[in-house]
């Protein structure tokens, strides 16, 4: 249980340092936050104001993102709750990757791969803002871990 906690702490530290590195890391207009953010900002603001969105009836994008973002954010400049969720989800990638890989490769290789995943610049950017992959990658890894557990 020690290795997953260390990997989670390392991933969390990397993400917090990444957020703190920019002068505007806390605002919703941060460059790393902008990925899919204009779409989610617009939808979150409309939902917060009680305006129904056609995409909620026929979702073109991942519906979980719309629901999570609308619950945690009203589209304004303060985004700490959304950032917290995506930062924790991004930090969970490394231990989940280790749990998945340790069944197929030796322990050292699994730890190295998970550590590289925790410090990957692309994954750091994904978990710093409203990127669909930031939410769904940990869920996909969790599903793969469960599937690997069932088959072995």
Short mmCIF file of C-alpha atoms in Angstrom, two decimals:
data_model
loop_
_atom_site.label_atom_id
_atom_site.label_comp_id
_atom_site.label_asym_id
_atom_site.label_seq_id
_atom_site.Cartn_x
_atom_site.Cartn_y
_atom_site.Cartn_z
CA UNK A 1 0.00 0.00 0.00
CA UNK A 2 3.03 2.24 0.41
CA UNK A 3 3.90 2.45 -3.31
CA UNK A 4 0.46 3.73 -4.47
CA UNK A 5 0.44 6.38 -1.72
CA UNK A 6 3.92 7.57 -2.65
CA UNK A 7 2.95 7.70 -6.33
CA UNK A 8 -0.24 9.60 -5.50
CA UNK A 9 1.67 12.08 -3.32
CA UNK A 10 4.28 12.56 -6.06
CA UNK A 11 1.58 13.12 -8.70
CA UNK A 12 -0.29 15.54 -6.42
CA UNK A 13 2.91 17.48 -5.65
CA UNK A 14 3.75 17.74 -9.37
CA UNK A 15 0.28 19.06 -10.15
CA UNK A 16 0.24 21.58 -7.30
CA UNK A 17 3.67 22.85 -8.34
CA UNK A 18 2.44 23.11 -11.94
CA UNK A 19 -0.58 25.16 -10.85
CA UNK A 20 1.56 27.40 -8.64
CA UNK A 21 4.19 27.94 -11.37
CA UNK A 22 2.09 30.39 -13.39
CA UNK A 23 1.04 33.83 -12.18
CA UNK A 24 -2.56 33.13 -13.11
CA UNK A 25 -2.70 29.48 -12.05
CA UNK A 26 -5.71 30.00 -9.83
CA UNK A 27 -8.01 31.75 -12.27
CA UNK A 28 -10.35 30.34 -14.85
CA UNK A 29 -8.52 32.23 -17.58
CA UNK A 30 -5.18 30.46 -17.04
CA UNK A 31 -3.69 29.28 -20.34
CA UNK A 32 -3.53 25.64 -19.19
CA UNK A 33 -7.14 25.81 -18.07
CA UNK A 34 -8.43 26.91 -21.46
CA UNK A 35 -8.41 23.51 -23.28
CA UNK A 36 -12.10 22.72 -23.45
CA UNK A 37 -12.89 25.43 -20.91
CA UNK A 38 -14.79 27.87 -23.17
CA UNK A 39 -17.33 25.13 -23.91
CA UNK A 40 -17.67 24.11 -20.25
CA UNK A 41 -17.70 27.72 -19.03
CA UNK A 42 -20.57 28.56 -21.33
CA UNK A 43 -22.54 25.47 -20.37
CA UNK A 44 -21.86 25.87 -16.64
CA UNK A 45 -22.98 29.50 -16.73
CA UNK A 46 -26.18 28.60 -18.60
CA UNK A 47 -26.99 25.76 -16.20
CA UNK A 48 -26.22 27.90 -13.14
CA UNK A 49 -28.68 30.50 -14.48
CA UNK A 50 -31.36 27.87 -15.09
CA UNK A 51 -31.12 28.01 -18.89
CA UNK A 52 -31.62 24.58 -20.46
CA UNK A 53 -29.01 23.45 -22.92
CA UNK A 54 -29.82 21.39 -26.00
CA UNK A 55 -26.64 19.37 -25.39
CA UNK A 56 -28.05 18.07 -22.13
CA UNK A 57 -30.84 16.43 -24.09
CA UNK A 58 -28.55 15.11 -26.83
CA UNK A 59 -24.98 15.17 -25.49
CA UNK A 60 -22.31 15.64 -28.15
CA UNK A 61 -19.59 15.70 -25.52
CA UNK A 62 -19.01 13.52 -22.48
CA UNK A 63 -22.13 14.13 -20.35
CA UNK A 64 -20.31 13.55 -17.08
CA UNK A 65 -18.18 16.62 -17.71
CA UNK A 66 -21.20 18.87 -18.14
CA UNK A 67 -22.86 17.60 -14.99
CA UNK A 68 -19.71 17.74 -12.84
CA UNK A 69 -18.71 21.18 -14.05
CA UNK A 70 -22.21 22.61 -13.64
CA UNK A 71 -22.35 21.31 -10.05
CA UNK A 72 -18.94 22.71 -9.08
CA UNK A 73 -18.65 25.91 -11.08
CA UNK A 74 -20.87 28.80 -12.14
CA UNK A 75 -18.60 29.98 -14.97
CA UNK A 76 -16.95 32.75 -12.94
CA UNK A 77 -13.24 33.38 -12.38
CA UNK A 78 -13.01 31.33 -9.14
CA UNK A 79 -12.41 27.70 -10.06
CA UNK A 80 -10.85 26.13 -6.95
CA UNK A 81 -13.43 23.32 -6.60
CA UNK A 82 -13.05 22.26 -10.23
CA UNK A 83 -9.26 22.51 -10.03
CA UNK A 84 -9.24 20.41 -6.87
CA UNK A 85 -11.27 17.65 -8.51
CA UNK A 86 -9.11 17.57 -11.64
CA UNK A 87 -5.87 17.79 -9.65
CA UNK A 88 -6.83 14.84 -7.45
CA UNK A 89 -8.08 12.85 -10.46
CA UNK A 90 -4.82 13.57 -12.28
CA UNK A 91 -2.75 12.56 -9.26
CA UNK A 92 -4.66 9.26 -9.15
CA UNK A 93 -3.35 8.32 -12.61
CA UNK A 94 0.09 7.24 -11.33
CA UNK A 95 -1.08 4.75 -8.66
CA UNK A 96 -3.76 3.38 -10.99
CA UNK A 97 -1.17 2.91 -13.72
CA UNK A 98 1.09 1.10 -11.24
CA UNK A 99 -1.78 -1.14 -10.10
CA UNK A 100 -2.49 -2.05 -13.72
CA UNK A 101 1.11 -2.57 -14.84
CA UNK A 102 2.40 -4.55 -11.87
CA UNK A 103 0.40 -7.56 -13.07
CA UNK A 104 2.19 -7.61 -16.42
CA UNK A 105 5.73 -6.28 -15.83
CA UNK A 106 8.22 -6.39 -12.96
CA UNK A 107 7.78 -4.00 -10.03
CA UNK A 108 10.62 -1.64 -10.94
CA UNK A 109 9.31 -1.14 -14.46
CA UNK A 110 5.79 -0.53 -13.16
CA UNK A 111 7.01 2.08 -10.64
CA UNK A 112 9.16 3.81 -13.27
CA UNK A 113 6.29 3.94 -15.78
CA UNK A 114 3.88 5.25 -13.14
CA UNK A 115 6.41 7.88 -12.00
CA UNK A 116 6.88 9.02 -15.59
CA UNK A 117 3.11 9.19 -15.94
CA UNK A 118 2.87 11.29 -12.79
CA UNK A 119 5.39 13.78 -14.15
CA UNK A 120 4.28 13.78 -17.79
CA UNK A 121 3.85 17.35 -18.97
CA UNK A 122 0.87 16.44 -21.12
CA UNK A 123 -0.92 14.78 -18.19
CA UNK A 124 -0.01 17.72 -15.93
CA UNK A 125 -1.67 20.07 -18.40
CA UNK A 126 -4.70 17.76 -18.74
CA UNK A 127 -5.30 17.81 -15.00
CA UNK A 128 -4.83 21.55 -14.61
CA UNK A 129 -8.02 22.53 -16.38
CA UNK A 130 -11.30 21.38 -17.83
CA UNK A 131 -9.95 18.72 -20.16
CA UNK A 132 -12.19 15.70 -20.74
CA UNK A 133 -9.16 13.40 -20.49
CA UNK A 134 -8.40 14.71 -17.02
CA UNK A 135 -11.62 13.23 -15.72
CA UNK A 136 -12.05 10.16 -17.91
CA UNK A 137 -8.46 8.81 -17.97
CA UNK A 138 -8.50 7.86 -14.25
CA UNK A 139 -11.93 6.28 -14.75
CA UNK A 140 -10.65 4.28 -17.75
CA UNK A 141 -7.58 3.13 -15.78
CA UNK A 142 -9.78 2.13 -12.85
CA UNK A 143 -11.94 0.08 -15.22
CA UNK A 144 -8.85 -1.60 -16.72
CA UNK A 145 -7.53 -2.41 -13.23
CA UNK A 146 -10.85 -3.98 -12.33
CA UNK A 147 -10.93 -5.93 -15.59
CA UNK A 148 -7.37 -7.20 -15.00
CA UNK A 149 -8.32 -8.22 -11.45
CA UNK A 150 -11.33 -10.18 -12.69
CA UNK A 151 -9.37 -12.05 -15.37
CA UNK A 152 -6.54 -13.12 -13.05
#
